[in-house]
Every structure is written in structure tokens, then in C-alpha cells.
XYZ file of C-alpha atoms in Angstrom:
640
model
C 6.580 115.676 138.704
C 5.876 113.625 141.819
C 3.769 110.505 141.514
C 0.644 109.986 143.571
C 1.027 108.747 147.142
C 0.073 105.224 148.193
C -3.092 106.627 149.753
C -4.085 108.172 146.414
C -3.181 105.015 144.514
C -4.859 102.641 146.979
C -8.075 102.285 144.905
C -5.940 100.909 142.061
C -4.030 98.458 144.238
C -5.509 94.975 144.699
C -7.237 94.272 148.040
C -4.977 93.627 151.006
C -3.880 89.996 151.107
C -4.135 88.753 154.669
C -0.925 87.875 156.472
C -2.537 84.526 157.295
C -2.453 83.600 153.591
C 1.084 84.913 153.084
C 2.776 83.689 156.260
C 0.493 81.046 157.757
C 1.016 77.325 157.329
C 0.677 75.835 153.846
C -2.498 73.807 153.354
C -0.524 70.867 151.930
C 3.091 70.730 150.815
C 6.181 68.561 150.178
C 4.468 65.442 148.774
C 6.677 62.334 148.667
C 6.064 58.891 147.161
C 6.861 55.714 149.085
C 9.545 53.552 147.404
C 6.926 51.097 146.115
C 4.716 53.925 144.859
C 1.730 52.842 146.960
C 1.639 55.734 149.413
C 1.845 59.484 149.259
C 3.097 61.363 152.324
C 2.903 65.148 152.663
C 2.968 67.926 155.230
C -0.231 69.632 156.341
C -1.519 71.253 159.534
C -3.576 69.260 162.023
C -6.629 70.544 163.916
C -4.302 72.577 166.150
C -2.611 74.179 163.122
C 0.649 72.296 163.769
C 2.347 70.874 160.664
C 2.297 67.063 160.676
C 3.188 64.308 158.247
C 0.028 63.019 156.565
C -0.360 59.817 154.595
C -2.714 58.571 151.912
C -2.892 55.489 149.724
C -2.327 56.494 146.104
C -5.673 56.509 144.307
C -7.707 56.610 147.519
C -9.063 59.319 149.809
C -7.877 57.839 153.101
C -5.686 60.782 154.239
C -4.615 60.629 157.901
C -1.970 62.088 160.172
C 0.849 59.791 161.231
C 2.738 62.199 163.523
C 1.703 64.209 166.559
C 4.178 67.054 166.975
C 2.856 69.249 169.737
C 4.165 72.703 168.916
C 6.853 73.501 166.388
C 5.545 71.655 163.360
C 7.424 69.203 161.155
C 9.268 70.672 158.167
C 11.675 67.875 157.127
C 10.749 64.251 156.431
C 11.792 61.507 154.014
C 10.972 57.881 153.279
C 13.341 55.104 154.240
C 13.611 52.291 151.685
C 11.184 50.280 153.799
C 7.727 51.043 152.454
C 6.191 51.204 155.911
C 8.713 53.582 157.494
C 9.604 57.203 157.138
C 11.800 59.565 159.141
C 11.178 63.142 160.227
C 13.561 65.597 161.836
C 12.811 67.967 164.701
C 14.772 70.276 166.976
C 13.775 71.943 170.236
C 12.522 75.527 169.936
C 14.947 76.390 167.158
C 18.172 75.175 168.781
C 19.060 73.199 165.591
C 19.981 70.118 167.622
C 17.886 67.949 165.332
C 16.803 64.424 166.218
C 15.735 61.800 163.686
C 12.402 60.141 164.432
C 11.255 56.908 162.792
C 7.541 56.565 162.050
C 5.763 53.313 161.287
C 2.956 54.174 158.876
C 1.001 50.951 159.463
C -0.592 52.464 162.550
C -2.225 55.798 163.097
C -1.247 57.971 166.013
C -4.745 57.628 167.410
C -4.554 53.830 167.422
C -1.163 53.391 168.990
C -0.180 56.554 170.809
C 3.448 57.568 170.618
C 4.904 54.045 170.517
C 4.926 54.076 166.715
C 7.385 56.985 166.730
C 10.934 56.129 167.790
C 13.644 58.700 168.473
C 16.589 57.199 166.598
C 19.030 59.734 168.074
C 17.856 60.237 171.680
C 20.854 62.247 172.846
C 20.380 65.598 174.579
C 22.263 68.573 173.186
C 23.445 66.582 170.167
C 22.843 67.549 166.544
C 22.055 64.710 164.129
C 22.116 64.939 160.330
C 21.352 62.377 157.668
C 24.417 61.086 155.789
C 22.577 58.621 153.592
C 20.003 55.968 152.799
C 20.553 53.166 150.303
C 17.924 50.985 148.552
C 20.067 47.850 148.966
C 20.221 48.370 152.738
C 16.646 49.338 153.638
C 17.032 48.563 157.355
C 19.914 50.986 157.913
C 20.504 54.699 157.986
C 23.835 56.516 158.195
C 23.752 59.538 160.480
C 26.393 62.012 161.598
C 26.297 63.267 165.192
C 28.518 65.391 167.418
C 27.920 62.925 170.243
C 31.520 62.464 171.439
C 32.712 65.991 170.778
C 30.454 69.017 170.131
C 32.917 70.306 167.533
C 32.881 67.338 165.151
C 30.456 64.918 163.549
C 31.301 61.218 163.595
C 29.257 58.751 161.524
C 26.902 56.210 163.089
C 25.012 53.333 161.490
C 21.514 52.973 162.926
C 19.531 49.754 162.641
C 15.940 50.679 161.835
C 14.631 47.332 163.065
C 15.846 47.593 166.657
C 17.181 51.151 166.918
C 20.759 50.028 167.656
C 23.274 52.838 167.149
C 26.640 51.549 165.959
C 29.755 53.741 165.698
C 30.935 53.694 162.076
C 33.784 56.162 161.555
C 35.527 58.821 163.591
C 35.965 62.363 162.363
C 39.582 63.451 162.838
C 38.202 66.941 163.421
C 38.269 68.630 160.037
C 35.694 66.663 158.028
C 32.563 68.632 157.168
C 30.706 66.088 155.008
C 30.739 62.340 154.302
C 29.831 60.221 151.253
C 28.726 56.585 151.215
C 29.020 54.351 148.170
C 26.354 51.994 146.793
C 27.480 49.319 149.275
C 26.658 51.798 152.041
C 30.285 52.262 153.098
C 31.827 55.665 153.832
C 34.498 56.097 151.170
C 34.452 59.831 150.478
C 34.694 62.975 152.581
C 35.232 66.708 152.361
C 37.699 68.149 154.857
C 38.424 71.772 155.698
C 42.073 72.832 155.599
C 43.988 75.489 157.585
C 44.204 77.781 154.530
C 40.404 78.107 154.417
C 40.132 75.623 151.558
C 39.078 71.990 151.257
C 40.525 68.529 150.653
C 38.585 65.869 148.784
C 39.288 62.587 150.596
C 38.801 59.068 149.256
C 39.614 55.523 150.342
C 39.485 52.475 148.107
C 37.963 50.292 150.831
C 37.128 50.853 154.487
C 40.341 49.136 155.583
C 42.575 51.303 153.365
C 44.068 54.669 154.265
C 42.476 57.910 153.127
C 44.096 59.712 150.217
C 43.665 63.297 149.055
C 42.173 63.264 145.570
C 42.221 67.022 145.229
C 42.824 70.202 147.222
C 40.876 73.390 146.660
C 42.395 76.616 147.953
C 40.349 79.190 149.869
C 39.248 80.973 146.683
C 37.997 77.782 145.063
C 35.091 75.553 145.959
C 34.396 71.882 145.606
C 33.137 68.696 147.163
C 31.933 65.159 146.568
C 28.425 64.589 145.206
C 28.003 60.823 144.791
C 29.731 57.562 143.939
C 28.704 55.665 140.826
C 26.860 52.375 141.366
C 30.008 50.323 140.723
C 32.062 52.520 143.072
C 34.661 53.218 140.384
C 33.691 56.836 139.718
C 33.247 59.733 142.101
C 31.086 62.612 140.953
C 32.225 65.941 142.349
C 31.603 69.651 142.049
C 34.641 71.852 141.631
C 35.595 75.332 140.460
C 39.267 74.446 139.801
C 40.504 75.307 136.292
C 37.298 77.267 135.687
C 35.362 80.262 136.986
C 32.203 78.416 138.019
C 31.461 75.161 139.843
C 31.347 72.329 137.310
C 30.037 68.780 137.658
C 32.936 66.394 137.144
C 33.428 62.619 137.119
C 36.688 61.313 138.590
C 37.878 57.865 137.499
C 39.092 56.517 140.835
C 41.623 54.163 139.222
C 43.352 56.763 137.035
C 42.219 60.008 138.751
C 41.245 61.233 135.287
C 38.588 63.979 135.423
C 35.756 64.285 132.895
C 33.477 67.334 132.735
C 29.792 66.350 132.864
C 28.130 69.776 133.029
C 29.385 73.338 133.130
C 28.543 76.952 132.465
C 31.162 79.698 132.130
C 29.389 82.087 134.514
C 26.954 80.123 136.678
C 27.650 77.422 139.237
C 26.094 73.969 139.023
C 22.835 74.087 140.999
C 20.417 71.190 141.450
C 21.641 67.718 140.450
C 19.172 64.945 139.615
C 20.578 61.463 140.314
C 18.820 58.127 139.817
C 18.484 56.512 143.277
C 19.302 52.972 142.076
C 21.572 53.281 139.030
C 23.192 56.441 140.445
C 23.329 57.885 136.921
C 23.514 61.666 136.701
C 20.322 62.514 134.829
C 20.092 66.300 134.739
C 21.719 69.392 136.174
C 20.115 72.761 136.888
C 21.845 76.125 136.577
C 20.170 79.014 138.354
C 20.684 81.974 136.044
C 18.044 84.721 135.955
C 15.764 81.701 136.060
C 16.395 77.964 136.363
C 17.737 76.176 133.280
C 18.036 72.381 133.047
C 20.840 70.592 131.215
C 19.823 67.001 130.425
C 22.709 64.558 130.863
C 20.911 61.211 130.508
C 18.900 61.238 127.268
C 16.551 58.555 128.624
C 14.694 61.323 130.490
C 14.608 63.823 127.602
C 11.102 62.823 126.514
C 9.915 63.044 130.119
C 11.280 66.570 130.538
C 9.693 67.552 127.232
C 6.316 66.213 128.419
C 6.617 67.773 131.875
C 7.524 71.195 130.491
C 4.207 71.320 128.593
C 1.979 70.763 131.638
C 1.994 74.294 132.996
C 4.195 77.400 132.959
C 6.904 78.053 135.498
C 10.028 76.261 136.633
C 9.817 72.585 137.540
C 11.804 70.037 139.471
C 11.319 66.342 140.263
C 10.594 66.253 143.979
C 10.071 62.499 144.455
C 9.918 59.181 142.599
C 9.269 55.514 143.235
C 12.117 52.992 143.066
C 10.776 51.466 139.858
C 11.172 54.973 138.399
C 7.751 54.798 136.763
C 6.114 57.541 138.801
C 7.497 60.975 139.511
C 6.163 63.858 141.556
C 6.784 67.189 139.858
C 6.668 70.623 141.494
C 5.977 73.684 139.349
C 6.987 77.084 140.676
C 6.123 80.516 139.407
C 6.583 84.038 140.737
C 2.903 84.907 141.103
C 1.183 81.876 142.589
C 1.539 78.776 144.742
C 3.578 75.651 144.028
C 1.615 73.197 141.877
C 2.279 69.496 142.481
C 1.578 66.854 139.851
C 1.970 63.080 139.646
C 3.647 62.123 136.380
C 3.622 58.608 134.906
C 6.658 57.902 132.739
C 5.002 55.119 130.740
C 1.897 57.047 129.687
C 3.626 60.480 129.859
C 0.462 61.710 131.585
C 0.411 64.200 134.451
C -2.267 64.281 137.162
C -2.758 67.358 139.308
C -2.391 66.662 143.045
C -2.692 69.980 144.893
C -1.121 73.372 145.422
C 0.616 74.301 148.637
C -1.480 77.464 149.081
C -4.824 77.301 147.225
C -5.827 80.690 148.645
C -3.103 82.315 146.516
C -4.819 81.113 143.349
C -6.748 83.880 141.650
C -5.184 86.666 143.730
C -3.544 89.593 141.965
C 0.076 88.833 142.758
C 3.080 90.748 141.495
C 5.618 89.469 138.979
C 9.299 89.222 139.879
C 11.522 90.723 137.194
C 15.223 89.835 136.814
C 17.301 93.031 136.718
C 20.975 93.974 136.605
C 23.025 97.133 137.043
C 26.647 98.232 137.185
C 28.280 98.636 140.576
C 30.530 101.667 141.060
C 33.622 99.590 140.234
C 32.078 98.183 137.046
C 30.995 94.765 138.366
C 27.588 93.654 137.056
C 25.173 93.026 139.924
C 22.076 90.871 139.414
C 18.829 90.837 141.333
C 15.046 90.849 141.190
C 12.550 93.706 141.217
C 8.945 93.272 142.344
C 6.578 96.223 142.058
C 2.921 96.629 143.059
C 0.178 95.455 140.727
C -1.957 98.003 138.847
C 0.085 101.121 139.616
C 3.013 102.672 137.723
C 6.472 101.744 138.991
C 7.285 105.389 139.648
C 8.416 107.192 142.795
C 7.313 104.306 145.002
C 8.162 103.700 148.622
C 10.627 100.836 148.488
C 12.097 98.040 150.552
C 15.600 96.754 149.857
C 15.213 93.090 150.910
C 18.639 91.567 151.581
C 19.264 87.813 151.567
C 21.156 85.882 154.232
C 24.263 83.760 153.992
C 25.895 85.912 152.803
C 27.081 83.062 150.567
C 23.570 82.324 149.316
C 21.450 84.067 146.707
C 17.950 85.110 145.794
C 16.298 83.190 142.964
C 13.290 83.815 140.756
C 9.963 82.527 142.039
C 7.214 83.119 144.546
C 8.531 84.974 147.593
C 6.044 85.587 150.399
C 7.915 88.639 151.721
C 8.191 90.242 148.289
C 4.472 89.637 147.595
C 3.511 90.995 151.017
C 5.495 94.191 150.501
C 4.313 94.703 146.918
C 0.709 94.187 148.012
C 1.184 96.899 150.638
C 2.348 99.297 147.930
C 6.132 98.968 148.018
C 8.656 98.279 145.315
C 10.982 95.467 146.417
C 14.578 95.065 145.252
C 16.411 91.836 146.078
C 20.096 92.138 145.262
C 22.614 89.350 144.737
C 25.499 91.531 145.911
C 29.096 90.397 145.406
C 29.857 87.432 147.645
C 26.511 85.863 146.742
C 26.706 82.259 145.577
C 25.854 80.864 142.165
C 27.615 83.378 139.929
C 31.043 81.751 139.807
C 34.079 82.153 142.022
C 35.231 85.559 140.728
C 31.914 87.039 141.875
C 31.953 85.094 145.153
C 35.541 86.075 145.961
C 34.851 89.720 145.142
C 33.009 89.690 148.489
C 36.005 88.527 150.502
C 36.759 90.925 153.378
C 34.066 93.260 152.024
C 31.405 93.068 154.743
C 30.184 96.653 155.315
C 32.389 97.714 152.373
C 31.933 96.736 148.722
C 29.182 94.240 149.575
C 27.282 97.165 151.061
C 28.248 99.474 148.190
C 26.449 97.040 145.872
C 23.238 97.581 147.865
C 23.657 101.371 147.811
C 24.348 101.234 144.070
C 21.075 99.334 143.796
C 19.308 102.126 145.674
C 20.875 104.676 143.308
C 19.789 102.609 140.306
C 16.200 102.572 141.609
C 16.273 106.340 142.054
C 17.849 106.976 138.624
C 15.170 104.817 137.005
C 12.493 106.851 138.778
C 11.144 103.713 140.461
C 11.726 104.770 144.069
C 11.004 107.798 146.199
C 14.490 108.626 147.565
C 12.985 109.663 150.924
C 11.076 106.417 151.413
C 13.471 103.504 151.047
C 13.798 100.925 153.844
C 16.335 98.136 154.259
C 15.273 94.757 155.644
C 16.652 91.237 155.885
C 17.448 88.177 157.958
C 20.803 86.820 159.166
C 23.425 88.504 156.940
C 20.503 90.558 155.615
C 19.882 91.691 159.195
C 23.558 92.647 159.490
C 23.249 94.554 156.182
C 20.284 96.410 157.686
C 22.377 97.460 160.685
C 25.206 98.484 158.343
C 22.729 100.488 156.290
C 21.614 102.521 159.298
C 25.154 103.059 160.675
C 27.477 103.272 157.643
C 25.013 105.027 155.303
C 22.707 106.755 157.821
C 21.085 109.124 155.298
C 20.148 106.515 152.681
C 17.337 104.600 154.351
C 14.163 105.830 156.037
C 14.154 102.865 158.463
C 15.451 99.322 158.883
C 14.147 95.881 159.881
C 16.773 93.454 161.213
C 15.806 89.790 161.684
C 18.394 87.681 163.579
C 21.275 89.781 162.273
C 24.696 90.065 163.952
C 25.669 93.508 165.237
C 29.308 92.761 166.119
C 31.424 90.460 163.931
C 33.825 89.875 166.826
C 31.184 88.458 169.163
C 29.567 86.656 166.209
C 32.796 84.745 165.523
C 33.498 84.211 169.221
C 30.123 82.489 169.704
C 29.724 80.383 166.560
C 28.305 76.901 167.220
C 31.088 74.496 168.245
C 30.455 72.372 165.151
C 31.378 75.330 162.939
C 34.951 75.075 164.245
C 36.134 73.343 161.015
C 34.735 76.319 159.050
C 36.599 78.926 161.095
C 39.495 79.207 158.605
C 36.990 79.865 155.819
C 35.317 82.606 157.907
C 38.706 84.148 158.658
C 39.564 84.167 154.955
C 36.244 85.539 153.727
C 35.323 87.867 156.625
C 38.441 88.621 158.692
C 40.686 86.950 161.251
C 39.379 87.087 164.811
C 42.779 86.312 166.310
C 44.875 88.892 164.421
C 42.455 91.481 163.042
C 40.168 92.538 165.859
C 40.398 96.229 164.902
C 39.529 95.425 161.296
C 36.480 93.404 162.373
C 35.499 96.188 164.761
C 35.631 98.627 161.844
C 33.035 96.495 160.027
C 30.694 95.998 162.998
C 27.608 98.227 163.281
C 27.601 98.045 167.093
C 30.564 100.437 167.250
C 28.872 103.044 165.054
C 25.538 103.296 166.831
C 26.077 107.042 167.343
C 25.673 107.530 163.585
C 22.133 106.121 163.509
C 19.479 108.639 162.512
C 16.590 106.426 161.442
C 14.248 104.028 163.303
C 15.145 100.360 163.620
C 13.033 97.258 164.313
C 14.871 94.129 165.533
C 13.432 90.615 165.804
C 15.381 87.763 167.378
C 14.963 84.106 168.320
C 16.208 83.411 171.852
C 17.605 79.965 170.932
C 19.464 80.985 167.789
C 22.697 78.930 167.735
C 24.253 80.944 164.886
C 23.471 84.544 165.790
C 23.058 84.606 169.538
C 20.460 86.740 171.298
C 23.319 88.897 172.604
C 23.809 90.255 169.058
C 20.386 91.895 169.288
C 20.567 92.737 172.998
C 23.825 94.655 172.734
C 22.811 96.971 169.896
C 19.389 97.591 171.445
C 21.088 98.536 174.734
C 23.525 100.851 172.945
C 20.740 102.560 170.991
C 18.573 103.042 174.063
C 21.506 104.483 175.976
C 21.876 107.012 173.144
C 18.095 107.662 173.049
C 17.853 106.355 169.485
C 14.582 104.913 168.089
C 14.595 101.118 168.299
C 11.841 98.534 168.661
C 12.750 94.995 169.746
C 10.712 91.790 169.737
C 12.115 88.528 171.097
C 10.701 85.044 170.485
C 11.679 82.695 173.372
C 10.783 79.521 171.421
C 12.523 80.325 168.141
C 16.020 80.156 166.696
C 17.556 81.461 163.469
C 14.231 82.473 161.921
C 10.639 81.843 162.928
C 9.235 78.353 162.314
C 5.932 78.677 164.170
C 3.224 80.402 162.091
C 1.881 82.221 165.166
C 5.261 83.887 165.602
C 5.611 84.719 161.906
C 2.168 86.333 161.901
C 3.013 88.326 165.022
C 6.342 89.537 163.664
C 5.046 90.511 160.211
C 2.144 92.399 161.812
C 4.650 94.467 163.795
C 6.924 94.926 160.781
C 4.027 95.963 158.558
C 2.905 98.683 160.922
C 6.509 99.813 161.391
C 7.059 100.139 157.631
C 3.723 101.887 157.141
C 4.687 104.437 159.799
C 7.929 105.410 158.075
C 7.242 104.655 154.393
C 3.510 105.313 154.174
C 2.404 101.964 152.757
C -0.801 100.129 153.549
C -1.108 97.750 156.472
C -3.509 95.226 157.906
C -4.094 96.092 161.570
C -2.654 93.750 164.194
C -5.215 91.259 165.458
C -5.110 88.926 168.416
C -2.746 86.052 167.540
C -3.291 83.182 169.974
C -0.190 81.169 170.779
C 2.539 83.565 169.679
C 5.496 83.896 172.049
C 6.684 87.360 171.040
C 7.900 89.601 173.848
C 8.206 93.312 173.142
C 11.396 94.235 174.939
């Protein structure tokens, strides 16, 4: 017997949650304590709804903005080890060429204009990334930049007092990450190798030659995490001699390895390290949900106290250098992030704020961990979110596919999943083979399986939904960003009868052109791409056989594409070429381009515009509810 339609069930569904609440700016988020514990910085929108760094004195209500970003909003900031200075990062319209900006908190923007903000990396077309900060060297920051060669990142030492940029170490061309010791010297590095694997490099002192501590082949993973405070131990992650990434200590004198934390199936996730002693304190494994393994028993009582404060998963987001005060974030699947200040001496927690107070009290859906067998017997894990107050039977459904593809979905609040469930859809998020976190056997099962077994895992998920009676087989959409956008295009070309429609956000349509146009600084990763996806130089026909662009004639169902014009990873041409091919074949495609965005949409005006279009599109083909499009001042979306 067929279940009632969304229209018939609508009275049972909770009221529509506005897109502004789901996709607008947070009210306050990412709180961070100054090293001396006197100040609290956080992100919040200004009067123009642009995210800025705000500052308050702990214990006082003197909140003020200390940045004046004009358009894009600030999303990344961190304290230096000088109490009166912090750094934020910003790119230009999504081009990912980030600059580091130093902010002096002793002045407000209004008092001093822009002179209190200094661009530490004022080089056009150059991408800067933080390598490290060190409490013992508060006036310095180590930064990597592709200043001399767009393909490789050398390390520079920047003096925070006068802004002087000093060349520190040259990248021979294959190094993808650097590690500084407690004396703020680069003594560790991870280098890519021609086989698609990695070398772990180490030097005893800066005047000694580099040596290879360990090589990982292309089907293994590994890399340096941190040096111990005395510089005699290097903590690394590695999947050698095991299925999953383990946390390991290497004695640098003897090269003896000691296992610190491991799980037979799941990779090491978050690692909590003391900023001064450099002790490994705790390690998180992301299973169905996050699980902490305490390494340093001195924090056991703290974790016990913290875990009692409120339900949900927690992590320590910030701390002062004295290690007396922590900031703790609590995450759940059906509400905002709750931030608390925790005092280690009293073991008391004080509520600070939530990132989205308007989510509190709303009827939000729960996210349920699920698993099913793929057609070849592999167990596939994921998360199912279904609408509140109605039976999970014969529902219109959205398969929401994560990017990467070497990433994964995790349990917790997901604005897209809540949005779709609120509109009446079941949502399945699948960690298909090739997803990260489940050990190397699962990761490597995705090698050379784009549009093949990786896609079969999604289709097997669809079949599982139908067998369980959860989904209406005629009303299942596929949607995702980046690799998830590619999976959407594969869904409509390789399995044209499965999905009712698709929504592709910044997804590649042609693996050949994708690999031909990768950012220059991904050059060291090319061997890894060739191993895991296919070799551009010798296997063009194979890559063509896995590229949706060449199978456009198979498309039967409507497609919506959204793209950022400045995307450095998946170029605008990836969207343009499949739209052109579909229009030439008179196939139904809608296309919206954002001229001031990159690989995803950072500006809330653009997010609100896109999700309004997507919501109406899904309602048209799946029959769910939608909030009508309203005027959205400031969005840049162009319907092409």
C-alpha cells in the first residue's frame, strides 16, 4: 500500500525552517582564548552581515569587532603567542590564494582605520598557509608560500614585529607538508614519491642532510604529526603493518616505533596535543560517532567532568597557555554547537553561546548511523536522516554524496540534511568505498573505481532504501558537491533510470580536463591521483570511459548545476562543457554561476540564492515542500 504524499503529510511535518536559519551566517562561532586567558575572540557578522573577528575581555561585556572585511567574511583565524595579536586568513573571491593578516587587538577598527591590520604575505597570486606557531618564539610565524614557483611551497619565517619575510627552506619540489620542532626549526617533512606514495623525511639539525625515516607505498598512508618537546621523538600517523592509520612515536636516535593509539578498523582522527609540553593527550576515532581514547591520564578527570555537561560529542577547541581554561564545543545531530568555558581547577563549566540560537527549540531530525552490504559483500556505512513526525515509508529521497572523494560524512548537525528532511525528504549520506577513516582496505577498494564500484555503492544504497520501504523508487534525487557533484553527473549518465533528478555543485564532468587543469601546487599529488583515479598520460581512454561528459546522450532526467567562477580545483569549464553538451542535445539543465565564489559558496547571500533555486528544483521533481524564493540582496548568482 502506498504511503501518503508529502502534501497529505504536510500537517504532521514541523513548520518550514527558513533558509536564513539553515544557511545564513552563524550568530557567533569559533570562540578562541588568548594565550594569557584574558580575551575571547570569536566570529560573528557585523552590521552588514559580513563575518568578522570579534573580541571581548573575559568576564566583561565589551564585545567589539577588530576586523573590517568588506565582502567575503572571515572564516579562519587564530591567536599568535603574543596576547595582543591574532592572525586571520582571507582569499579573493574563492581563488584559495590565501593571505595571512595580522591584527593588533589593542585598537578597534573604528579608532585606527586599517593600519592595525597588516598583510603578512602581500604577494599577488600566491597561496600562503600556516606551518606553525611556537610559544617560545611569540614574535615569529612559519608560513609556506608558492612565491618562487607556483608548483611548490617553500617555508618563510615572518617577523611579527616588523613584518620582515625571511626565506627559511627551499622545497625541492616534492614536499607537501613541513614540521617544526619546539625550537621552531624545520626538521620534518612529508614528500610525495613517483609511485604515488610518501616519504617521511627528518634531519637531526638544520645543517644536517635529510634522511628518509620511512616510505609508504601508494596503498598506505602516513605523515608527521609533531615533534616532542625535547626533539628526540617524532609522532607520526601511519597505516604500515596495520589496516588503519595508527598514532606512532618514533625514537629518532634508534628509529624504534611505539604504538600510541590504534583501532583495527578506524583511522586515527583528531589528535589533542598540549601546546607547551607537546604531550599527546587524547586521540579521537570517528566510528559511527566520535570516540575518544585518553593517552595522558592527567586529563582523564577533565574529560569525565566535560562529558557530564551536556549530551553530544565534544572536543577542546581552545585553551590558554597555563592550561587552566579550556573552551569546549558540544555537537549533536539535532541542534546548534554549544560552546562552554571549562576551568580545570574547579572542574566547572560555564555556558558561553551557541552558534545558531534560532535552531534551539526547533523540531530537527535525528541522524541515524546505518550500514548495508554492497553487491560484492563489502559493508558500506552511512547516515540516514528522515523527516520528523511522519513514518519513514515511501518517502521522496535525496542521496547526498560527500566530496573528496577521500573524505567522509560524520555524525552531527548537517544543515543540508536538516533542510531536506524539513522539506519532507529522506536523506541518505553514504561513505562509499574510497571514503577516508575506515582503514586502508576500504580506502583502496575505491582505487580506479570512479563511476564504477564507488558508484555501485551509491546505487546499492538506493536499493537498500527501496527494500526497506523507506523511499519511493520514483522520487529519488542525487545531489552533492565536488566529487559529490561528479557522482551526481555519473548518476544521471551511467544509471539514467535510477534518479528522478540531480543537483551538481562544483563537480567535474570530465576527468581528463579535471586532471589537466589541477592547481599548479597539486603537481606533487599527481602520482597519487594517477594511482587512485587513472593515469592522464597513458590511460586517456580509460578516464574518458569514467567521465560523464562523454555520456550526455544517456541523460533522461533534469539536472541543476551550480559553479563558482574562481574555483581553482574544479574549473568553471567543467560545468560549462556539460551544460553546452546537454543544451545541444535539448536535455533539461539549469545552470547558475557565482562570479565571486570558488569551490563552494562562502558568502551567505550566494548560499541562500543557490538553496532557494535547489529547493524549488527538488520540489518540482520530487514533490517536497519549499519556501518560495525571495529577493536576496547582494547575491551574485547568474542564471546561465
